[in-house]
């Protein structure tokens, strides 16, 4: 199983020994506050286990009506891919930047424009050998993401069930899973907020569908000690294996 722990890139060096002891890879969030810190990236440890990155996303939007923001977004995403290579990452995740509260019609209207704006990022990721994944965030339903993924076949889908349940108008996982995710963000929530709780602490019910995606890259996006999530996954795997016998 390709299981990784989400953490801030500035914590990667300190956490590397524990990650390797637990047999976990990592997904490093490229914190904008340190994105320009050459020493941090050049001196980062080379993990023996898989590493992905989460590209910057705060206040970024490739389709911002402010051309300065749109241009900055493109530059930050491209620079994030360069940092991913410096870290030795094989995958990178990004958000679409869609604002909260968009209607399905607005999301569909935005989708082909976003796909076109994203082409330079997809092209650069391919040249650098980094697999790129678009994560669901504030999209009201999967339809607009489907348009983007079909327009950019090299772009993969990252599914976050908590985002779907808390932010979207399509809380059930099946419509999103039809997009065939190969990268998943796992955490739990209370139904109202994106809490990033450990698995089993909330009402996410990952056990209802996760068994079909155990060959995908799984990223624990939990705050604090991930041990409860690791225990939950261990129990889930034991039960899945028992049911298969």
PDB file of C-alpha atoms in Angstrom:
ATOM      1  CA  UNK A   1       0.000   0.000   0.000  1.00  0.00           C
ATOM      2  CA  UNK A   2       1.265   3.451  -0.959  1.00  0.00           C
ATOM      3  CA  UNK A   3       0.371   5.329   2.238  1.00  0.00           C
ATOM      4  CA  UNK A   4       1.695   8.846   2.835  1.00  0.00           C
ATOM      5  CA  UNK A   5       1.354  11.404   5.626  1.00  0.00           C
ATOM      6  CA  UNK A   6       0.555  15.026   4.879  1.00  0.00           C
ATOM      7  CA  UNK A   7       2.871  17.533   6.545  1.00  0.00           C
ATOM      8  CA  UNK A   8       4.313  20.988   6.063  1.00  0.00           C
ATOM      9  CA  UNK A   9       7.483  21.003   3.972  1.00  0.00           C
ATOM     10  CA  UNK A  10       9.322  22.765   6.799  1.00  0.00           C
ATOM     11  CA  UNK A  11       8.690  19.668   8.991  1.00  0.00           C
ATOM     12  CA  UNK A  12       9.898  17.133   6.455  1.00  0.00           C
ATOM     13  CA  UNK A  13      13.466  16.872   7.728  1.00  0.00           C
ATOM     14  CA  UNK A  14      12.477  16.460  11.380  1.00  0.00           C
ATOM     15  CA  UNK A  15       9.749  13.934  10.558  1.00  0.00           C
ATOM     16  CA  UNK A  16      11.758  11.814   8.111  1.00  0.00           C
ATOM     17  CA  UNK A  17      13.058   9.281  10.699  1.00  0.00           C
ATOM     18  CA  UNK A  18       9.567   8.698  12.116  1.00  0.00           C
ATOM     19  CA  UNK A  19       8.032   8.358   8.668  1.00  0.00           C
ATOM     20  CA  UNK A  20      10.577   5.721   7.722  1.00  0.00           C
ATOM     21  CA  UNK A  21      10.057   3.895  11.030  1.00  0.00           C
ATOM     22  CA  UNK A  22       6.311   3.794  10.353  1.00  0.00           C
ATOM     23  CA  UNK A  23       6.795   2.779   6.727  1.00  0.00           C
ATOM     24  CA  UNK A  24       5.043   5.919   5.492  1.00  0.00           C
ATOM     25  CA  UNK A  25       5.772   8.152   2.566  1.00  0.00           C
ATOM     26  CA  UNK A  26       4.964  11.856   2.773  1.00  0.00           C
ATOM     27  CA  UNK A  27       3.021  14.565   1.028  1.00  0.00           C
ATOM     28  CA  UNK A  28       4.677  17.900   1.704  1.00  0.00           C
ATOM     29  CA  UNK A  29       2.562  21.036   1.574  1.00  0.00           C
ATOM     30  CA  UNK A  30       4.621  23.728  -0.140  1.00  0.00           C
ATOM     31  CA  UNK A  31       3.960  26.465   2.385  1.00  0.00           C
ATOM     32  CA  UNK A  32       4.065  29.831   0.565  1.00  0.00           C
ATOM     33  CA  UNK A  33       5.928  31.357   3.510  1.00  0.00           C
ATOM     34  CA  UNK A  34       8.961  29.186   2.783  1.00  0.00           C
ATOM     35  CA  UNK A  35       8.601  28.528  -0.939  1.00  0.00           C
ATOM     36  CA  UNK A  36      11.479  30.911  -1.694  1.00  0.00           C
ATOM     37  CA  UNK A  37      13.799  29.392   0.940  1.00  0.00           C
ATOM     38  CA  UNK A  38      16.440  27.696  -1.201  1.00  0.00           C
ATOM     39  CA  UNK A  39      18.274  26.186   1.753  1.00  0.00           C
ATOM     40  CA  UNK A  40      15.132  24.430   2.984  1.00  0.00           C
ATOM     41  CA  UNK A  41      14.593  22.681  -0.336  1.00  0.00           C
ATOM     42  CA  UNK A  42      18.206  22.046  -1.229  1.00  0.00           C
ATOM     43  CA  UNK A  43      18.928  20.495   2.188  1.00  0.00           C
ATOM     44  CA  UNK A  44      15.726  18.454   2.462  1.00  0.00           C
ATOM     45  CA  UNK A  45      16.269  14.748   3.169  1.00  0.00           C
ATOM     46  CA  UNK A  46      15.821  12.251   0.366  1.00  0.00           C
ATOM     47  CA  UNK A  47      13.246   9.827   1.698  1.00  0.00           C
ATOM     48  CA  UNK A  48      13.547   6.132   0.904  1.00  0.00           C
ATOM     49  CA  UNK A  49       9.756   6.050   0.679  1.00  0.00           C
ATOM     50  CA  UNK A  50       7.466   7.892  -1.794  1.00  0.00           C
ATOM     51  CA  UNK A  51       7.062  11.663  -1.644  1.00  0.00           C
ATOM     52  CA  UNK A  52       4.415  13.887  -3.197  1.00  0.00           C
ATOM     53  CA  UNK A  53       3.743  17.595  -2.789  1.00  0.00           C
ATOM     54  CA  UNK A  54       0.663  19.732  -2.393  1.00  0.00           C
ATOM     55  CA  UNK A  55       1.148  22.854  -4.490  1.00  0.00           C
ATOM     56  CA  UNK A  56       0.323  26.281  -2.965  1.00  0.00           C
ATOM     57  CA  UNK A  57      -3.341  27.269  -3.116  1.00  0.00           C
ATOM     58  CA  UNK A  58      -4.200  30.053  -0.654  1.00  0.00           C
ATOM     59  CA  UNK A  59      -5.711  33.051  -2.508  1.00  0.00           C
ATOM     60  CA  UNK A  60      -4.589  31.628  -5.847  1.00  0.00           C
ATOM     61  CA  UNK A  61      -6.831  31.297  -8.895  1.00  0.00           C
ATOM     62  CA  UNK A  62      -5.753  30.831 -12.504  1.00  0.00           C
ATOM     63  CA  UNK A  63      -9.050  32.429 -13.538  1.00  0.00           C
ATOM     64  CA  UNK A  64      -8.977  35.358 -11.145  1.00  0.00           C
ATOM     65  CA  UNK A  65     -10.579  38.469 -12.681  1.00  0.00           C
ATOM     66  CA  UNK A  66      -7.499  40.307 -11.442  1.00  0.00           C
ATOM     67  CA  UNK A  67      -4.785  39.606 -14.031  1.00  0.00           C
ATOM     68  CA  UNK A  68      -2.070  40.126 -11.419  1.00  0.00           C
ATOM     69  CA  UNK A  69      -3.508  37.301  -9.300  1.00  0.00           C
ATOM     70  CA  UNK A  70      -3.970  35.035 -12.326  1.00  0.00           C
ATOM     71  CA  UNK A  71      -0.361  35.614 -13.394  1.00  0.00           C
ATOM     72  CA  UNK A  72       0.941  35.105  -9.882  1.00  0.00           C
ATOM     73  CA  UNK A  73      -1.011  31.842  -9.625  1.00  0.00           C
ATOM     74  CA  UNK A  74       0.617  30.452 -12.750  1.00  0.00           C
ATOM     75  CA  UNK A  75       4.069  31.441 -11.559  1.00  0.00           C
ATOM     76  CA  UNK A  76       3.533  29.881  -8.121  1.00  0.00           C
ATOM     77  CA  UNK A  77       2.264  26.610  -9.562  1.00  0.00           C
ATOM     78  CA  UNK A  78       5.174  26.351 -11.983  1.00  0.00           C
ATOM     79  CA  UNK A  79       7.681  27.218  -9.265  1.00  0.00           C
ATOM     80  CA  UNK A  80       6.024  24.657  -6.992  1.00  0.00           C
ATOM     81  CA  UNK A  81       6.691  21.984  -9.590  1.00  0.00           C
ATOM     82  CA  UNK A  82      10.370  22.983  -9.647  1.00  0.00           C
ATOM     83  CA  UNK A  83      10.461  22.642  -5.867  1.00  0.00           C
ATOM     84  CA  UNK A  84       8.778  19.244  -6.158  1.00  0.00           C
ATOM     85  CA  UNK A  85      11.640  18.021  -8.322  1.00  0.00           C
ATOM     86  CA  UNK A  86      14.210  19.392  -5.880  1.00  0.00           C
ATOM     87  CA  UNK A  87      12.552  17.365  -3.126  1.00  0.00           C
ATOM     88  CA  UNK A  88      12.425  14.229  -5.265  1.00  0.00           C
ATOM     89  CA  UNK A  89       8.621  14.111  -5.412  1.00  0.00           C
ATOM     90  CA  UNK A  90       6.845  11.880  -7.915  1.00  0.00           C
ATOM     91  CA  UNK A  91       3.394  13.489  -7.620  1.00  0.00           C
ATOM     92  CA  UNK A  92       1.856  16.934  -7.112  1.00  0.00           C
ATOM     93  CA  UNK A  93      -1.688  17.901  -6.110  1.00  0.00           C
ATOM     94  CA  UNK A  94      -3.377  21.214  -6.881  1.00  0.00           C
ATOM     95  CA  UNK A  95      -6.722  22.947  -6.315  1.00  0.00           C
ATOM     96  CA  UNK A  96      -8.812  24.506  -9.057  1.00  0.00           C
ATOM     97  CA  UNK A  97      -9.243  27.762  -7.157  1.00  0.00           C
ATOM     98  CA  UNK A  98     -13.004  27.771  -7.769  1.00  0.00           C
ATOM     99  CA  UNK A  99     -14.676  30.119  -5.264  1.00  0.00           C
ATOM    100  CA  UNK A 100     -17.175  28.687  -2.788  1.00  0.00           C
ATOM    101  CA  UNK A 101     -20.845  29.002  -3.651  1.00  0.00           C
ATOM    102  CA  UNK A 102     -20.612  28.643  -7.421  1.00  0.00           C
ATOM    103  CA  UNK A 103     -23.689  27.163  -9.097  1.00  0.00           C
ATOM    104  CA  UNK A 104     -23.363  24.022 -11.230  1.00  0.00           C
ATOM    105  CA  UNK A 105     -23.880  26.181 -14.307  1.00  0.00           C
ATOM    106  CA  UNK A 106     -21.136  28.580 -13.258  1.00  0.00           C
ATOM    107  CA  UNK A 107     -18.779  25.688 -12.524  1.00  0.00           C
ATOM    108  CA  UNK A 108     -19.410  24.162 -15.961  1.00  0.00           C
ATOM    109  CA  UNK A 109     -18.888  27.516 -17.671  1.00  0.00           C
ATOM    110  CA  UNK A 110     -15.595  27.923 -15.842  1.00  0.00           C
ATOM    111  CA  UNK A 111     -14.310  24.386 -16.539  1.00  0.00           C
ATOM    112  CA  UNK A 112     -13.020  24.711 -20.149  1.00  0.00           C
ATOM    113  CA  UNK A 113     -11.449  28.067 -19.334  1.00  0.00           C
ATOM    114  CA  UNK A 114      -9.682  26.535 -16.363  1.00  0.00           C
ATOM    115  CA  UNK A 115      -8.480  23.582 -18.439  1.00  0.00           C
ATOM    116  CA  UNK A 116      -6.946  25.966 -20.959  1.00  0.00           C
ATOM    117  CA  UNK A 117      -5.287  28.057 -18.239  1.00  0.00           C
ATOM    118  CA  UNK A 118      -3.902  24.904 -16.630  1.00  0.00           C
ATOM    119  CA  UNK A 119      -2.245  23.576 -19.799  1.00  0.00           C
ATOM    120  CA  UNK A 120       1.169  25.196 -19.114  1.00  0.00           C
ATOM    121  CA  UNK A 121       1.230  23.591 -15.664  1.00  0.00           C
ATOM    122  CA  UNK A 122       0.320  20.157 -17.024  1.00  0.00           C
ATOM    123  CA  UNK A 123       2.924  20.544 -19.759  1.00  0.00           C
ATOM    124  CA  UNK A 124       5.629  21.510 -17.272  1.00  0.00           C
ATOM    125  CA  UNK A 125       4.726  18.656 -14.918  1.00  0.00           C
ATOM    126  CA  UNK A 126       5.058  16.203 -17.802  1.00  0.00           C
ATOM    127  CA  UNK A 127       8.460  17.608 -18.755  1.00  0.00           C
ATOM    128  CA  UNK A 128       9.661  17.305 -15.161  1.00  0.00           C
ATOM    129  CA  UNK A 129       8.300  13.770 -14.732  1.00  0.00           C
ATOM    130  CA  UNK A 130       5.854  14.733 -11.977  1.00  0.00           C
ATOM    131  CA  UNK A 131       2.343  13.238 -12.092  1.00  0.00           C
ATOM    132  CA  UNK A 132      -0.219  15.996 -11.536  1.00  0.00           C
ATOM    133  CA  UNK A 133      -3.575  15.556  -9.751  1.00  0.00           C
ATOM    134  CA  UNK A 134      -6.536  17.943  -9.476  1.00  0.00           C
ATOM    135  CA  UNK A 135      -8.325  17.773  -6.127  1.00  0.00           C
ATOM    136  CA  UNK A 136     -12.024  18.460  -5.575  1.00  0.00           C
ATOM    137  CA  UNK A 137     -12.575  21.430  -3.276  1.00  0.00           C
ATOM    138  CA  UNK A 138     -15.549  23.796  -3.698  1.00  0.00           C
ATOM    139  CA  UNK A 139     -16.967  22.352  -6.908  1.00  0.00           C
ATOM    140  CA  UNK A 140     -20.727  21.810  -6.422  1.00  0.00           C
ATOM    141  CA  UNK A 141     -20.582  18.437  -8.186  1.00  0.00           C
ATOM    142  CA  UNK A 142     -18.125  16.371 -10.267  1.00  0.00           C
ATOM    143  CA  UNK A 143     -19.391  17.535 -13.666  1.00  0.00           C
ATOM    144  CA  UNK A 144     -17.007  20.465 -14.024  1.00  0.00           C
ATOM    145  CA  UNK A 145     -14.019  18.376 -12.958  1.00  0.00           C
ATOM    146  CA  UNK A 146     -14.956  15.773 -15.550  1.00  0.00           C
ATOM    147  CA  UNK A 147     -14.737  18.445 -18.257  1.00  0.00           C
ATOM    148  CA  UNK A 148     -11.236  19.434 -17.099  1.00  0.00           C
ATOM    149  CA  UNK A 149      -9.999  15.856 -16.798  1.00  0.00           C
ATOM    150  CA  UNK A 150     -11.300  14.966 -20.266  1.00  0.00           C
ATOM    151  CA  UNK A 151      -9.644  18.055 -21.763  1.00  0.00           C
ATOM    152  CA  UNK A 152      -6.319  17.209 -20.068  1.00  0.00           C
ATOM    153  CA  UNK A 153      -5.889  13.407 -20.205  1.00  0.00           C
ATOM    154  CA  UNK A 154      -2.523  13.540 -18.437  1.00  0.00           C
ATOM    155  CA  UNK A 155      -4.124  15.166 -15.394  1.00  0.00           C
ATOM    156  CA  UNK A 156      -5.239  12.765 -12.662  1.00  0.00           C
ATOM    157  CA  UNK A 157      -7.952  13.143 -10.047  1.00  0.00           C
ATOM    158  CA  UNK A 158      -7.380  13.452  -6.295  1.00  0.00           C
ATOM    159  CA  UNK A 159     -10.515  12.666  -4.288  1.00  0.00           C
ATOM    160  CA  UNK A 160     -11.123  14.203  -0.871  1.00  0.00           C
ATOM    161  CA  UNK A 161     -14.337  12.753   0.569  1.00  0.00           C
ATOM    162  CA  UNK A 162     -14.444  15.334   3.352  1.00  0.00           C
ATOM    163  CA  UNK A 163     -14.366  18.159   0.811  1.00  0.00           C
ATOM    164  CA  UNK A 164     -17.228  16.516  -1.066  1.00  0.00           C
ATOM    165  CA  UNK A 165     -19.285  16.069   2.086  1.00  0.00           C
ATOM    166  CA  UNK A 166     -18.611  19.475   3.635  1.00  0.00           C
ATOM    167  CA  UNK A 167     -18.162  21.837   0.680  1.00  0.00           C
ATOM    168  CA  UNK A 168     -20.121  20.411  -2.252  1.00  0.00           C
ATOM    169  CA  UNK A 169     -23.770  19.799  -3.079  1.00  0.00           C
ATOM    170  CA  UNK A 170     -22.895  16.178  -3.850  1.00  0.00           C
ATOM    171  CA  UNK A 171     -21.947  14.565  -0.535  1.00  0.00           C
ATOM    172  CA  UNK A 172     -22.201  10.917  -1.608  1.00  0.00           C
ATOM    173  CA  UNK A 173     -18.872   9.560  -2.849  1.00  0.00           C
ATOM    174  CA  UNK A 174     -20.045   7.530  -5.845  1.00  0.00           C
ATOM    175  CA  UNK A 175     -20.404  10.384  -8.381  1.00  0.00           C
ATOM    176  CA  UNK A 176     -16.884  11.563  -7.514  1.00  0.00           C
ATOM    177  CA  UNK A 177     -15.445   8.049  -7.561  1.00  0.00           C
ATOM    178  CA  UNK A 178     -16.726   7.685 -11.125  1.00  0.00           C
ATOM    179  CA  UNK A 179     -13.845  10.028 -12.043  1.00  0.00           C
ATOM    180  CA  UNK A 180     -11.460   7.162 -11.175  1.00  0.00           C
ATOM    181  CA  UNK A 181      -9.206   8.818  -8.589  1.00  0.00           C
ATOM    182  CA  UNK A 182      -5.665   7.520  -8.275  1.00  0.00           C
ATOM    183  CA  UNK A 183      -4.745   9.813  -5.375  1.00  0.00           C
ATOM    184  CA  UNK A 184      -6.879  10.156  -2.249  1.00  0.00           C
ATOM    185  CA  UNK A 185      -6.817  12.494   0.733  1.00  0.00           C
ATOM    186  CA  UNK A 186      -8.112  10.753   3.845  1.00  0.00           C
ATOM    187  CA  UNK A 187      -9.411  12.494   6.956  1.00  0.00           C
ATOM    188  CA  UNK A 188     -12.626  12.752   8.947  1.00  0.00           C
ATOM    189  CA  UNK A 189     -15.016  15.579   9.802  1.00  0.00           C
ATOM    190  CA  UNK A 190     -18.155  16.515  11.732  1.00  0.00           C
ATOM    191  CA  UNK A 191     -20.379  17.270   8.744  1.00  0.00           C
ATOM    192  CA  UNK A 192     -20.075  21.030   9.113  1.00  0.00           C
ATOM    193  CA  UNK A 193     -16.360  21.829   8.900  1.00  0.00           C
ATOM    194  CA  UNK A 194     -13.273  20.398   7.193  1.00  0.00           C
ATOM    195  CA  UNK A 195     -11.763  19.320  10.509  1.00  0.00           C
ATOM    196  CA  UNK A 196      -8.938  17.066   9.267  1.00  0.00           C
ATOM    197  CA  UNK A 197      -9.692  14.679  12.113  1.00  0.00           C
ATOM    198  CA  UNK A 198      -8.277  11.191  12.303  1.00  0.00           C
ATOM    199  CA  UNK A 199     -10.201   8.481  10.486  1.00  0.00           C
ATOM    200  CA  UNK A 200     -13.050   7.104  12.585  1.00  0.00           C
ATOM    201  CA  UNK A 201     -13.472  10.264  14.659  1.00  0.00           C
ATOM    202  CA  UNK A 202     -16.291  11.729  12.585  1.00  0.00           C
ATOM    203  CA  UNK A 203     -19.019  10.847  10.112  1.00  0.00           C
ATOM    204  CA  UNK A 204     -17.010  10.370   6.922  1.00  0.00           C
ATOM    205  CA  UNK A 205     -17.631   6.588   6.701  1.00  0.00           C
ATOM    206  CA  UNK A 206     -14.641   5.874   4.486  1.00  0.00           C
ATOM    207  CA  UNK A 207     -15.164   2.177   5.165  1.00  0.00           C
ATOM    208  CA  UNK A 208     -18.157   2.222   2.796  1.00  0.00           C
ATOM    209  CA  UNK A 209     -16.027   2.708  -0.332  1.00  0.00           C
ATOM    210  CA  UNK A 210     -12.300   2.825   0.397  1.00  0.00           C
ATOM    211  CA  UNK A 211     -11.743  -0.899  -0.161  1.00  0.00           C
ATOM    212  CA  UNK A 212     -11.963  -0.431  -3.927  1.00  0.00           C
ATOM    213  CA  UNK A 213      -9.103   2.075  -3.969  1.00  0.00           C
ATOM    214  CA  UNK A 214      -6.395   0.456  -1.889  1.00  0.00           C
ATOM    215  CA  UNK A 215      -4.088   0.353  -4.927  1.00  0.00           C
ATOM    216  CA  UNK A 216      -4.234   4.146  -5.237  1.00  0.00           C
ATOM    217  CA  UNK A 217      -1.934   6.563  -3.423  1.00  0.00           C
ATOM    218  CA  UNK A 218      -3.504   7.253  -0.012  1.00  0.00           C
ATOM    219  CA  UNK A 219      -2.565  10.390   1.906  1.00  0.00           C
ATOM    220  CA  UNK A 220      -3.495  10.877   5.557  1.00  0.00           C
ATOM    221  CA  UNK A 221      -4.375  14.568   5.783  1.00  0.00           C
ATOM    222  CA  UNK A 222      -4.876  14.655   9.532  1.00  0.00           C
ATOM    223  CA  UNK A 223      -3.873  17.208  12.132  1.00  0.00           C
ATOM    224  CA  UNK A 224      -1.762  16.038  15.051  1.00  0.00           C
ATOM    225  CA  UNK A 225      -0.761  12.465  15.823  1.00  0.00           C
ATOM    226  CA  UNK A 226      -1.782  10.142  12.934  1.00  0.00           C
ATOM    227  CA  UNK A 227      -1.644   7.002  15.092  1.00  0.00           C
ATOM    228  CA  UNK A 228      -5.460   6.695  15.419  1.00  0.00           C
ATOM    229  CA  UNK A 229      -5.798   6.790  11.639  1.00  0.00           C
ATOM    230  CA  UNK A 230      -3.102   4.153  11.223  1.00  0.00           C
ATOM    231  CA  UNK A 231      -4.945   1.923  13.709  1.00  0.00           C
ATOM    232  CA  UNK A 232      -8.213   2.539  11.868  1.00  0.00           C
ATOM    233  CA  UNK A 233      -6.621   1.547   8.576  1.00  0.00           C
ATOM    234  CA  UNK A 234      -5.079  -1.547  10.126  1.00  0.00           C
ATOM    235  CA  UNK A 235      -8.481  -2.639  11.432  1.00  0.00           C
ATOM    236  CA  UNK A 236     -10.135  -1.847   8.125  1.00  0.00           C
ATOM    237  CA  UNK A 237      -7.562  -3.875   6.186  1.00  0.00           C
ATOM    238  CA  UNK A 238      -7.940  -6.821   8.560  1.00  0.00           C
ATOM    239  CA  UNK A 239     -11.706  -6.757   8.122  1.00  0.00           C
ATOM    240  CA  UNK A 240     -11.417  -6.413   4.342  1.00  0.00           C
ATOM    241  CA  UNK A 241      -9.052  -9.380   4.175  1.00  0.00           C
ATOM    242  CA  UNK A 242     -11.307 -11.467   6.402  1.00  0.00           C
ATOM    243  CA  UNK A 243     -14.353 -10.729   4.257  1.00  0.00           C
ATOM    244  CA  UNK A 244     -12.405 -11.676   1.127  1.00  0.00           C
ATOM    245  CA  UNK A 245     -11.521 -15.144   2.481  1.00  0.00           C
TER     246      UNK A 245
END
